[in-house]
């Protein structure tokens, strides 16, 4: 049987693995030591899908390089050279970065990706007491909630594309959470930390951090597979919010694409 | 009492410290910022020019010409990435093509090897060059270098040889007896000095004024840049630039030694040396200028934009003894070619100090002449050997740049270790890749906090007050 390597043990990667059973020997490489990705290792779907995948799991290993025939993955046991006929990139997504958003101004401290702000807040480190969160989707609301929970006094959200359905009511009545619809940060100011953000509607918003939580782009960093890698299938649903159903669909589509690549080989 | 105090921890000051460190002199290097390499030396194209940038017959041209042949050997000793890949100055219009012969003559007069090639030949040398190219000027001896690693490499070797390196130490006063400097105040310290080297970059005019030395006027020339993903950068074989005009050298597409692609710089004179803001209009111009030369340059490859200030001055290249103060030597007003001329500038400063009677004439036996290279995972041919050597090589912290826990730990054991997350990035590349830390910044700050013995809320992004977090209990 041919070998397939899947990078990312979220629901997408695990679904893809399950649907390749009987067609290929599958190894799933996952950066953290648990499966589940954004849906969490404790979710019922994660446990079911992990069992159903039937794949070899290489947990706590980082995929580093793909040369079209072998994937190099690193963990503390060493360097793993995994032969594969097809590589699947199911590494999830991230919000847009500052350069991608075209935000002008200097580079003070306090401009962080929502992924970082949430991770730090969960570990008790607050990136700002009065942060401005850019975005109106799932990441933005999670960041706002985590920041408030970690001790932020007030969070302002600048939501360029409005507020995601399901979150519309949340926080509108709270003094410490305010949402500005249809405005995007265009320029930051302050030194050494952020002091204000200019918005596209002309407002200047005082704040001590800018948390970037707008947009959804694929997170790709495996050398040789960042754009169009040879014999590579990309399974990174860009839906906001990320749903289990969306992940399953993306995983199934990826499995079909892998099978057709294997057949044509 | 120190034999020499070098003011300025950019590429020039660090090169001088490195050059003096193998002699018999006692040397202190003082830097105003929180880290070395915080000015023009970290924000530049990373091109080592072979002389095409310079006017024939100038000191600049001479120092660049003397430095150029030695890069391979020097960079091997300083654990600094360098590749002599050459530059193509691409002519797209008839007018640009017509200017090439004069530029060729000028380049040859400075001693820079150069040739005019046809559009087809240019595309053979670099297939990414636009089909519109009519001809190009090829400088085969130009190179690309990691200017941050060069600067820090100079400083590291200097520090290992006993040079005292003081950061966060701005010079606030210079004491004199007659026409000689006796001591200076740098941060909290008062340092007595037999001689002082002024390598203060954009601050060099002010240092000379404090010392009572020759006046020279300096101002910041701002450049804005794009950094594009290495998936595009690795496809480049040459540095690609436009045809220089009387007023500007224009925008370059530079495949960096980190394999990313740099676009820039612009050149706008202004007055505030702390202004490093980017603006959308200027960045758009940079992008369009780059696309005119290389159509494959696309916006979705962008990972970072930034601005930096390089020293502009009147006159340029003030290297040598001051006219009024007997024991002050300038290594200043070095406009955009500081990296390219730094080895020769350092030697010229050494010889000026020797003429002043300082003990810098002979090499000290037993001094270190090369750094042991630190193995890095990125591009390493035998990664399994790295993990066998240290299991932390298996722990990839920054996935984009493939920086491991072993490399971050090693950076903290350097003679001049990082004091901030920017410092970690400058030494290891961690957080400098296409996700700009979205995945790894918290992991890198955790490791830095442990390795530097700093509480998490005190972890700084750059200067000490630029903290990553804020206090939660204030």
XYZ file of C-alpha atoms in Angstrom:
739
model
C 0.000 0.000 0.000
C 1.214 3.540 -0.670
C 2.111 5.789 2.234
C 0.382 9.093 2.996
C 1.504 11.616 5.599
C -0.989 14.081 7.045
C 0.294 17.129 8.906
C -2.177 18.199 11.594
C -4.309 15.982 13.849
C -7.371 18.201 13.999
C -10.763 16.903 12.919
C -9.838 17.639 9.284
C -6.646 15.570 9.355
C -8.209 12.746 11.354
C -11.238 12.535 9.013
C -8.915 12.419 6.014
C -6.939 9.622 7.706
C -10.073 7.610 8.449
C -11.278 7.857 4.850
C -7.911 6.674 3.525
C -8.087 3.436 5.519
C -7.606 0.525 3.156
C -6.196 2.843 0.454
C -2.933 3.880 2.068
C -0.788 3.521 5.152
C -1.338 6.787 6.987
C 0.867 8.674 9.456
C -0.473 11.814 11.138
C 2.152 14.284 12.370
C 0.958 16.674 15.076
C 2.919 19.533 16.626
C 1.308 19.331 20.084
C 1.079 16.085 22.087
C -2.713 15.693 21.665
C -5.185 15.415 18.798
C -8.203 17.636 18.154
C -6.667 20.910 16.977
C -8.916 23.923 17.585
C -11.756 21.690 18.746
C -9.723 20.410 21.676
C -8.572 16.966 22.756
C -11.404 16.615 25.258
C -14.183 16.967 22.635
C -16.239 13.819 22.004
C -15.753 14.230 18.252
C -11.988 14.296 18.736
C -11.973 11.059 20.702
C -14.245 9.294 18.219
C -12.379 10.574 15.193
C -8.976 9.698 16.682
C -10.118 6.113 17.228
C -11.674 5.946 13.755
C -8.597 7.291 11.972
C -6.680 4.014 12.259
C -3.512 5.991 11.577
C -0.083 5.981 13.142
C 0.066 9.125 15.270
C 3.333 10.991 15.615
C 2.387 13.459 18.363
C 4.582 16.293 19.608
C 6.521 16.399 16.340
C 6.978 19.335 13.966
C 6.812 18.827 10.198
C 9.781 20.657 8.755
C 10.577 19.833 5.105
C 8.889 18.098 2.178
C 10.877 17.145 -0.905
C 8.051 15.479 -2.821
C 8.985 12.020 -1.545
C 9.752 12.320 2.129
C 8.655 14.518 4.978
C 11.169 15.471 7.651
C 9.540 15.708 11.082
C 11.433 16.527 14.257
C 10.779 15.562 17.839
C 12.918 14.909 20.876
C 13.521 11.322 19.767
C 15.195 12.569 16.645
C 14.605 13.292 12.998
C 11.906 11.233 11.279
C 12.123 10.886 7.508
C 8.655 9.719 6.529
C 8.298 8.417 2.962
C 4.988 9.420 1.370
C 3.344 9.320 -2.039
C 1.153 12.260 -1.044
C 1.427 14.885 1.684
C -1.707 16.420 3.228
C -1.414 19.819 4.874
C -4.168 20.100 7.487
C -2.454 22.577 9.780
C -5.370 24.903 10.429
C -5.593 28.629 10.038
C -4.490 31.886 11.625
C -5.709 35.490 11.556
C -4.084 37.924 9.102
C -0.836 39.572 10.198
C 0.014 43.238 10.263
C 1.701 43.396 6.854
C -1.162 41.437 5.298
C -3.624 43.927 6.809
C -1.595 46.929 5.605
C -1.576 48.669 8.988
C 0.755 51.689 8.837
C 2.820 53.348 11.563
C 5.799 52.387 13.749
C 6.399 49.015 15.400
C 5.669 49.472 19.112
C 5.231 46.553 21.516
C 1.654 45.420 22.102
C 0.662 44.403 18.562
C -0.012 40.678 18.760
C -1.898 37.983 16.899
C -5.079 36.800 18.624
C -3.540 33.329 18.827
C -0.733 34.763 20.960
C -2.990 37.017 23.074
C -5.246 34.075 23.933
C -2.372 31.748 24.722
C -0.685 34.318 26.943
C -3.983 35.221 28.672
C -4.637 31.562 29.413
C -1.256 31.539 31.118
C -1.943 34.676 33.132
C -0.086 37.219 30.991
C -2.225 40.110 29.817
C -1.142 41.941 26.637
C -3.183 45.050 27.451
C -5.563 46.427 30.063
C -7.530 48.350 27.433
C -6.863 46.417 24.255
C -8.379 47.010 20.844
C -9.297 43.742 19.157
C -9.502 43.835 15.361
C -12.124 41.435 14.050
C -15.726 40.461 14.605
C -15.528 36.700 14.238
C -14.842 33.717 16.422
C -11.182 34.459 17.112
C -11.955 38.081 17.979
C -14.668 37.152 20.460
C -12.564 34.426 22.030
C -9.696 36.886 22.393
C -11.999 39.544 23.898
C -13.416 37.071 26.413
C -10.010 35.682 27.392
C -8.599 39.181 27.830
C -11.512 40.240 30.045
C -11.172 37.055 32.053
C -7.434 37.630 32.479
C -8.087 41.091 33.937
C -8.526 43.571 31.085
C -10.599 46.584 32.179
C -12.244 47.220 28.841
C -12.062 45.701 25.408
C -12.960 47.583 22.234
C -13.606 45.547 19.127
C -13.183 47.066 15.675
C -15.152 44.798 13.360
C -14.362 45.577 9.685
C -16.977 43.138 8.353
C -19.451 43.519 11.195
C -20.092 40.919 13.843
C -20.436 37.206 13.227
C -23.979 35.875 13.589
C -24.389 34.321 17.004
C -22.215 36.954 18.627
C -24.408 39.921 17.663
C -26.065 40.254 21.042
C -23.061 39.407 23.144
C -21.495 42.248 25.035
C -23.503 45.052 23.419
C -24.949 45.941 26.824
C -21.676 45.766 28.721
C -19.651 48.823 29.772
C -16.406 46.949 29.405
C -16.994 45.573 25.891
C -17.720 47.827 22.961
C -18.015 46.931 19.290
C -17.372 49.376 16.459
C -18.954 48.100 13.261
C -17.481 48.556 9.800
C -14.183 50.108 10.927
C -10.659 48.770 10.513
C -7.355 49.901 12.043
C -5.318 51.770 9.441
C -2.441 53.049 11.552
C -0.945 52.483 14.991
C 0.875 55.012 17.161
C 2.877 55.041 20.377
C 6.297 54.144 21.679
C 7.521 51.970 23.326
C 4.062 50.365 23.547
C 0.917 50.989 21.503
C -0.958 54.093 22.666
C -3.579 54.564 20.006
C -5.011 53.139 16.820
C -6.469 55.193 13.979
C -9.540 53.616 12.437
C -10.803 53.786 8.873
C -13.846 55.788 10.036
C -11.554 58.587 11.223
C -11.777 57.746 14.929
C -8.638 57.609 17.013
C -8.996 54.934 19.642
C -6.799 55.068 22.764
C -5.622 51.568 23.684
C -2.587 49.763 25.077
C -2.607 46.767 22.747
C -3.808 45.839 19.269
C -4.918 42.241 18.983
C -5.150 41.014 15.379
C -8.087 38.626 14.976
C -9.381 39.521 11.520
C -9.476 37.219 8.524
C -8.677 33.554 8.175
C -5.582 32.415 6.284
C -4.070 28.956 6.067
C -1.204 28.380 8.473
C 1.551 26.937 6.319
C 5.183 26.550 7.203
C 6.387 23.189 5.911
C 9.283 23.951 3.557
C 8.467 22.764 0.064
C 4.716 22.888 0.719
C 4.025 26.518 1.572
C 2.297 27.231 -1.734
C 1.897 24.529 -4.348
C 4.043 21.658 -3.153
C 4.608 18.619 -5.361
C 2.066 15.856 -4.631
C 0.547 17.945 -1.877
C -3.108 18.301 -0.887
C -4.223 21.261 1.214
C -7.109 20.793 3.659
C -7.506 24.024 5.575
C -11.146 25.133 5.761
C -11.306 28.916 6.092
C -14.756 29.039 7.692
C -15.443 31.344 10.620
C -16.288 29.896 13.057
C -14.391 26.655 12.531
C -16.973 23.868 12.838
C -16.663 20.138 13.230
C -18.939 19.692 10.200
C -16.736 21.966 8.084
C -13.629 20.104 9.204
C -15.199 16.745 8.332
C -16.169 17.974 4.866
C -12.661 19.332 4.245
C -11.137 16.066 5.475
C -13.355 14.017 3.150
C -12.556 16.228 0.168
C -8.850 15.919 0.927
C -9.146 12.106 1.133
C -10.830 12.060 -2.308
C -8.064 14.259 -3.740
C -5.411 11.979 -2.228
C -7.051 8.866 -3.676
C -7.220 10.367 -7.128
C -3.524 11.364 -6.898
C -2.665 7.813 -5.799
C -4.658 6.301 -8.654
C -3.063 8.540 -11.268
C 0.422 7.718 -9.943
C 41.362 53.593 32.335
C 40.668 52.037 28.933
C 42.911 52.380 25.914
C 39.965 52.837 23.554
C 36.273 53.480 24.046
C 34.208 52.812 20.929
C 30.914 54.695 20.835
C 28.252 52.885 18.831
C 27.237 49.240 18.546
C 26.233 49.136 14.912
C 28.136 47.315 12.208
C 30.918 49.929 12.129
C 31.457 50.157 15.901
C 31.329 46.394 16.304
C 33.777 45.937 13.407
C 36.187 48.378 15.069
C 35.825 46.564 18.417
C 36.462 43.246 16.657
C 39.555 44.574 14.880
C 41.016 46.022 18.087
C 40.139 42.947 20.152
C 43.032 40.897 18.826
C 45.587 43.629 19.632
C 47.035 44.585 22.985
C 44.553 47.412 23.659
C 41.920 47.402 26.394
C 38.622 48.291 24.733
C 35.093 49.184 25.851
C 32.181 49.407 23.407
C 29.205 51.527 24.483
C 25.795 51.445 22.801
C 22.881 53.745 23.620
C 20.127 51.279 22.703
C 19.092 48.163 24.618
C 20.910 45.933 22.147
C 23.613 46.057 19.535
C 22.579 46.410 15.899
C 19.477 48.533 16.487
C 19.938 51.197 13.803
C 20.786 51.133 10.110
C 22.746 47.896 10.588
C 19.561 45.900 11.135
C 17.372 47.710 8.596
C 19.088 47.529 5.225
C 19.130 45.485 2.040
C 21.875 43.094 3.184
C 23.809 43.606 -0.037
C 27.609 43.719 0.050
C 28.423 45.951 -2.869
C 31.590 45.465 -4.858
C 31.733 49.181 -5.523
C 29.010 49.991 -7.993
C 27.283 52.226 -5.433
C 30.294 54.454 -5.025
C 31.805 57.409 -6.828
C 35.250 56.658 -8.255
C 38.141 58.157 -6.325
C 36.309 58.527 -3.030
C 37.369 57.054 0.313
C 34.101 55.136 0.270
C 34.942 53.456 -3.042
C 38.417 52.599 -1.778
C 37.185 51.058 1.497
C 34.429 49.087 -0.227
C 36.935 47.807 -2.809
C 39.335 46.712 -0.062
C 36.569 44.896 1.840
C 34.884 43.092 -1.032
C 37.296 40.205 -1.769
C 37.447 39.077 1.856
C 33.792 38.338 2.613
C 33.885 34.554 2.218
C 36.805 34.178 4.640
C 35.528 36.732 7.131
C 31.969 35.397 7.223
C 33.248 31.857 7.771
C 35.108 33.150 10.830
C 32.119 35.119 12.126
C 29.487 32.368 11.554
C 27.662 34.760 9.235
C 25.708 33.693 6.136
C 27.105 35.175 2.926
C 26.651 34.324 -0.749
C 28.336 36.090 -3.658
C 25.400 35.903 -6.052
C 25.791 39.139 -8.016
C 23.417 41.960 -8.910
C 21.560 42.730 -12.116
C 20.594 46.367 -12.715
C 17.778 45.866 -15.197
C 16.967 48.390 -17.940
C 13.332 48.291 -19.020
C 13.079 51.502 -21.054
C 15.188 52.791 -23.925
C 16.304 55.660 -21.753
C 17.477 53.297 -19.024
C 19.344 51.183 -21.537
C 21.087 54.288 -22.852
C 22.441 55.062 -19.384
C 24.144 51.670 -18.938
C 27.483 52.393 -20.707
C 28.207 55.409 -18.498
C 27.352 53.395 -15.397
C 29.604 50.585 -16.596
C 32.483 52.989 -16.990
C 31.889 54.438 -13.533
C 31.714 50.988 -11.939
C 34.951 49.929 -13.582
C 36.605 53.138 -12.413
C 35.782 52.201 -8.814
C 37.287 48.772 -9.374
C 34.005 46.873 -9.410
C 33.863 44.081 -11.989
C 30.856 44.710 -14.238
C 29.475 43.852 -17.665
C 26.524 44.854 -19.816
C 24.366 41.897 -20.814
C 21.415 41.612 -23.190
C 17.846 41.149 -21.964
C 17.986 37.475 -22.902
C 21.303 37.012 -21.125
C 19.864 38.756 -18.052
C 16.919 36.330 -18.045
C 19.334 33.454 -18.380
C 21.193 34.681 -15.309
C 17.906 35.284 -13.485
C 14.814 33.762 -15.109
C 12.511 35.845 -12.901
C 13.585 39.081 -14.601
C 10.765 40.722 -16.573
C 10.382 39.880 -20.274
C 10.398 43.677 -20.793
C 14.094 43.830 -19.867
C 16.114 45.293 -22.751
C 19.519 44.909 -21.125
C 21.156 44.835 -17.740
C 24.316 45.775 -15.936
C 25.720 42.727 -14.148
C 27.880 43.037 -11.028
C 29.040 39.453 -10.430
C 31.032 40.264 -7.287
C 28.128 41.709 -5.276
C 26.949 39.507 -2.425
C 24.152 39.039 0.064
C 24.911 38.930 3.769
C 23.037 38.658 7.051
C 23.984 42.110 8.326
C 22.574 41.419 11.799
C 24.596 38.233 12.211
C 27.655 40.087 10.859
C 27.276 42.883 13.407
C 26.601 40.494 16.279
C 29.398 38.204 15.052
C 31.927 41.070 15.168
C 30.712 41.900 18.694
C 30.693 38.301 19.874
C 34.262 37.672 18.794
C 35.306 41.018 20.291
C 33.628 40.203 23.612
C 35.200 36.737 23.742
C 38.554 38.472 23.282
C 37.881 40.643 26.297
C 36.201 43.736 24.856
C 33.756 45.083 27.422
C 30.331 45.585 25.795
C 27.924 47.996 27.516
C 24.378 48.290 26.212
C 21.693 50.786 27.311
C 24.585 53.187 27.820
C 24.004 56.453 25.941
C 26.907 58.889 26.065
C 25.707 61.960 27.961
C 28.955 63.866 28.572
C 32.532 63.910 27.331
C 35.252 65.367 29.576
C 38.335 67.079 28.172
C 41.694 68.456 29.224
C 42.813 70.887 26.524
C 42.483 69.189 23.160
C 42.249 65.696 24.616
C 39.307 63.652 25.812
C 39.938 62.282 29.312
C 36.708 60.479 30.134
C 33.100 60.054 29.118
C 29.824 59.275 30.802
C 27.916 56.362 29.284
C 24.740 55.371 31.091
C 25.581 55.102 34.794
C 29.317 54.741 34.157
C 32.182 57.212 33.932
C 34.909 55.717 31.770
C 38.404 57.150 31.459
C 39.804 56.721 27.977
C 43.102 57.239 26.183
C 41.263 57.448 22.871
C 37.669 57.498 21.653
C 36.227 56.150 18.402
C 33.043 57.835 17.211
C 30.971 55.185 15.403
C 27.629 56.473 16.596
C 25.824 56.208 13.262
C 23.018 58.758 13.128
C 24.218 60.114 16.497
C 27.806 60.728 15.322
C 27.302 64.451 14.688
C 26.080 64.921 18.238
C 28.986 62.903 19.705
C 31.497 65.070 17.840
C 29.721 68.161 19.153
C 29.804 66.818 22.751
C 33.529 66.177 22.368
C 34.202 69.619 20.897
C 35.305 68.013 17.656
C 34.771 68.831 14.002
C 31.190 69.720 13.129
C 29.362 67.622 10.628
C 25.723 67.585 9.749
C 23.752 64.375 9.799
C 20.156 63.523 9.158
C 18.118 60.356 8.806
C 17.296 58.983 5.374
C 14.327 56.702 5.731
C 13.826 53.545 3.752
C 10.690 51.428 3.687
C 10.804 47.716 2.939
C 8.699 44.645 2.306
C 9.715 41.191 3.378
C 8.268 38.370 1.258
C 8.059 34.664 1.887
C 11.032 32.377 1.295
C 8.940 30.231 -1.048
C 9.496 33.118 -3.497
C 12.947 34.045 -2.152
C 14.466 30.624 -2.859
C 13.614 30.972 -6.553
C 15.943 33.967 -6.966
C 19.516 33.517 -8.176
C 20.512 37.184 -8.331
C 19.832 40.473 -6.626
C 17.642 42.383 -9.087
C 17.613 46.176 -9.149
C 16.717 48.991 -11.479
C 19.006 51.412 -13.291
C 20.198 54.102 -10.865
C 19.495 57.755 -11.616
C 21.389 60.827 -10.424
C 19.183 61.003 -7.336
C 18.388 57.431 -6.352
C 19.560 53.869 -6.706
C 15.977 52.701 -6.716
C 14.289 49.578 -5.437
C 15.989 46.188 -5.201
C 14.568 42.684 -4.986
C 17.028 40.952 -2.672
C 16.921 37.242 -1.935
C 18.152 37.337 1.667
C 20.455 34.857 3.356
C 17.378 33.812 5.353
C 15.910 32.868 1.961
C 13.127 35.444 2.216
C 12.833 38.211 -0.381
C 13.390 41.842 0.566
C 11.987 44.724 -1.499
C 13.322 48.216 -0.947
C 14.484 50.700 0.074
C 12.940 54.063 -0.528
C 15.071 57.108 0.252
C 13.312 59.992 1.981
C 15.296 62.556 3.977
C 13.601 63.705 7.156
C 14.512 64.973 10.613
C 13.320 62.543 13.280
C 15.739 59.619 13.772
C 13.176 57.758 15.896
C 10.530 57.848 13.145
C 10.319 54.321 11.748
C 6.730 54.409 10.557
C 5.585 52.816 7.329
C 2.815 54.283 5.176
C 0.597 52.611 2.628
C 1.402 54.929 -0.289
C 5.165 54.521 -0.055
C 4.872 50.764 0.359
C 2.692 50.647 -2.739
C 5.398 52.476 -4.707
C 8.008 49.990 -3.518
C 5.854 47.102 -4.568
C 5.110 48.498 -8.014
C 8.779 49.301 -8.608
C 9.683 45.712 -7.700
C 6.939 44.227 -9.885
C 8.209 46.225 -12.829
C 11.488 44.297 -12.554
C 10.115 40.919 -11.425
C 6.445 40.281 -12.306
C 6.378 37.146 -10.078
C 6.429 39.375 -6.989
C 2.940 39.060 -5.544
C 1.233 40.684 -2.592
C 0.138 37.418 -0.987
C 3.780 36.528 -0.357
C 4.142 39.500 2.038
C 5.082 38.679 5.614
C 6.346 41.960 7.028
C 6.766 45.646 6.265
C 9.193 47.913 8.089
C 11.080 51.193 7.940
C 14.644 52.021 8.920
C 16.835 55.108 8.962
C 20.321 55.201 7.513
C 22.701 58.073 8.155
C 22.850 60.771 5.511
C 25.422 63.501 6.049
C 27.538 66.294 4.696
C 30.311 65.336 4.088
C 30.099 61.542 3.738
C 32.654 59.035 5.013
C 34.256 60.909 7.860
C 36.778 58.204 8.771
C 40.002 59.215 10.534
C 41.316 61.553 13.232
C 39.368 64.631 14.270
C 40.877 68.009 13.341
C 40.464 69.570 16.789
C 40.482 66.795 19.379
C 43.777 64.910 19.362
C 42.541 61.528 20.629
C 39.187 61.332 18.833
C 38.907 59.138 15.742
C 35.768 59.183 13.619
C 34.222 56.206 11.880
C 31.166 58.179 10.990
C 28.940 59.660 8.296
C 29.097 56.284 6.607
C 26.049 56.504 4.421
C 24.438 53.355 3.066
C 27.588 51.259 2.541
C 28.465 50.616 6.219
C 28.168 46.853 5.976
C 30.104 46.755 2.687
C 33.051 48.782 3.972
C 33.115 47.725 7.632
C 36.232 45.486 7.543
C 38.329 48.170 5.837
C 36.896 50.968 7.997
C 37.916 48.968 11.077
C 41.461 48.568 9.767
C 41.716 52.267 8.893
C 40.571 53.202 12.408
C 43.122 50.788 13.896
C 45.897 52.375 11.911
C 44.772 55.882 12.954
C 44.857 54.751 16.607
C 48.295 53.259 16.115
C 49.539 56.608 14.832
C 48.155 58.166 18.010
C 50.396 55.815 19.998
C 47.787 53.321 21.166
C 48.949 49.701 21.605
C 47.102 48.371 18.583
C 50.073 47.686 16.334
C 50.601 44.023 17.108
C 48.364 40.988 17.305
C 48.006 39.551 20.800
C 49.112 35.902 20.862
C 46.340 33.480 21.723
C 43.468 35.757 20.746
C 40.427 34.137 19.200
C 40.154 34.664 15.430
C 37.014 32.659 14.656
C 33.697 31.794 16.297
C 32.654 28.188 16.469
C 29.633 27.938 14.150
C 26.351 27.224 15.910
C 24.518 24.438 14.045
C 21.018 25.429 12.948
C 18.204 23.128 11.897
C 17.091 25.227 8.903
C 18.564 23.581 5.824
C 20.785 21.238 7.873
C 21.692 18.143 5.798
C 21.795 15.712 8.756
C 19.189 16.786 11.324
C 19.406 13.460 13.178
C 22.985 14.322 14.156
C 21.765 17.540 15.753
C 19.278 15.707 17.972
C 21.958 13.177 18.942
C 24.130 16.090 20.019
C 21.344 17.853 21.972
C 17.761 16.546 22.209
C 16.500 20.148 22.256
C 17.257 20.281 18.515
C 14.189 18.076 18.201
C 12.042 20.718 19.838
C 11.082 23.089 17.020
C 9.782 26.278 18.643
C 9.415 28.531 15.588
C 8.042 26.278 12.852
C 8.256 28.870 10.051
C 11.993 29.508 10.489
C 12.633 26.048 12.010
C 14.299 27.441 15.114
C 14.769 24.899 17.878
C 14.959 25.169 21.659
C 18.664 24.263 21.406
C 19.354 27.317 19.227
C 17.381 29.666 21.489
C 19.207 28.321 24.554
C 22.569 28.728 22.784
C 21.783 32.367 21.961
C 21.362 33.030 25.692
C 24.813 31.601 26.398
C 26.519 34.034 24.002
C 28.923 36.661 25.346
C 26.389 39.298 24.242
C 23.075 37.513 24.907
C 19.580 38.708 23.939
C 17.701 40.902 26.400
C 14.406 40.940 24.495
C 12.281 38.980 22.035
C 13.708 41.115 19.211
C 17.126 40.126 20.528
C 16.179 36.465 20.305
C 14.913 37.007 16.738
C 18.089 38.832 15.708
C 20.239 35.959 17.002
C 18.095 32.969 16.003
C 15.380 34.120 13.502
C 12.629 32.857 15.839
C 9.303 34.722 15.190
C 10.783 36.211 12.009
C 9.021 33.936 9.546
C 5.826 34.036 7.567
C 3.420 33.841 10.519
C 5.402 36.554 12.350
C 5.065 34.749 15.659
C 1.319 33.999 15.500
C 2.170 30.381 16.305
C 5.324 30.655 18.405
C 5.597 34.033 20.115
C 4.266 32.734 23.420
C 6.641 29.744 23.288
C 9.604 31.973 22.457
C 8.725 34.386 25.277
C 8.436 31.463 27.698
C 11.896 30.154 26.742
C 13.411 33.650 26.861
C 11.863 34.195 30.280
C 13.450 30.964 31.548
C 16.824 31.395 29.846
C 17.217 35.082 30.732
C 15.863 34.614 34.258
C 13.171 37.203 33.705
C 9.611 37.167 35.033
C 7.053 36.690 32.216
C 5.508 40.139 32.721
C 8.985 41.696 32.391
C 9.719 40.066 29.048
C 10.430 42.890 26.598
C 9.728 42.933 22.893
C 12.547 45.425 22.320
C 13.658 48.091 24.820
C 12.974 47.293 28.509
C 9.805 49.444 28.639
C 8.392 47.765 25.517
C 7.010 44.828 27.457
C 5.022 42.038 25.870
C 2.495 42.069 28.711
C 1.137 44.616 31.184
C 0.790 44.269 34.964
C -2.588 42.849 35.967
C -2.644 44.128 39.541
C -1.696 47.817 39.166
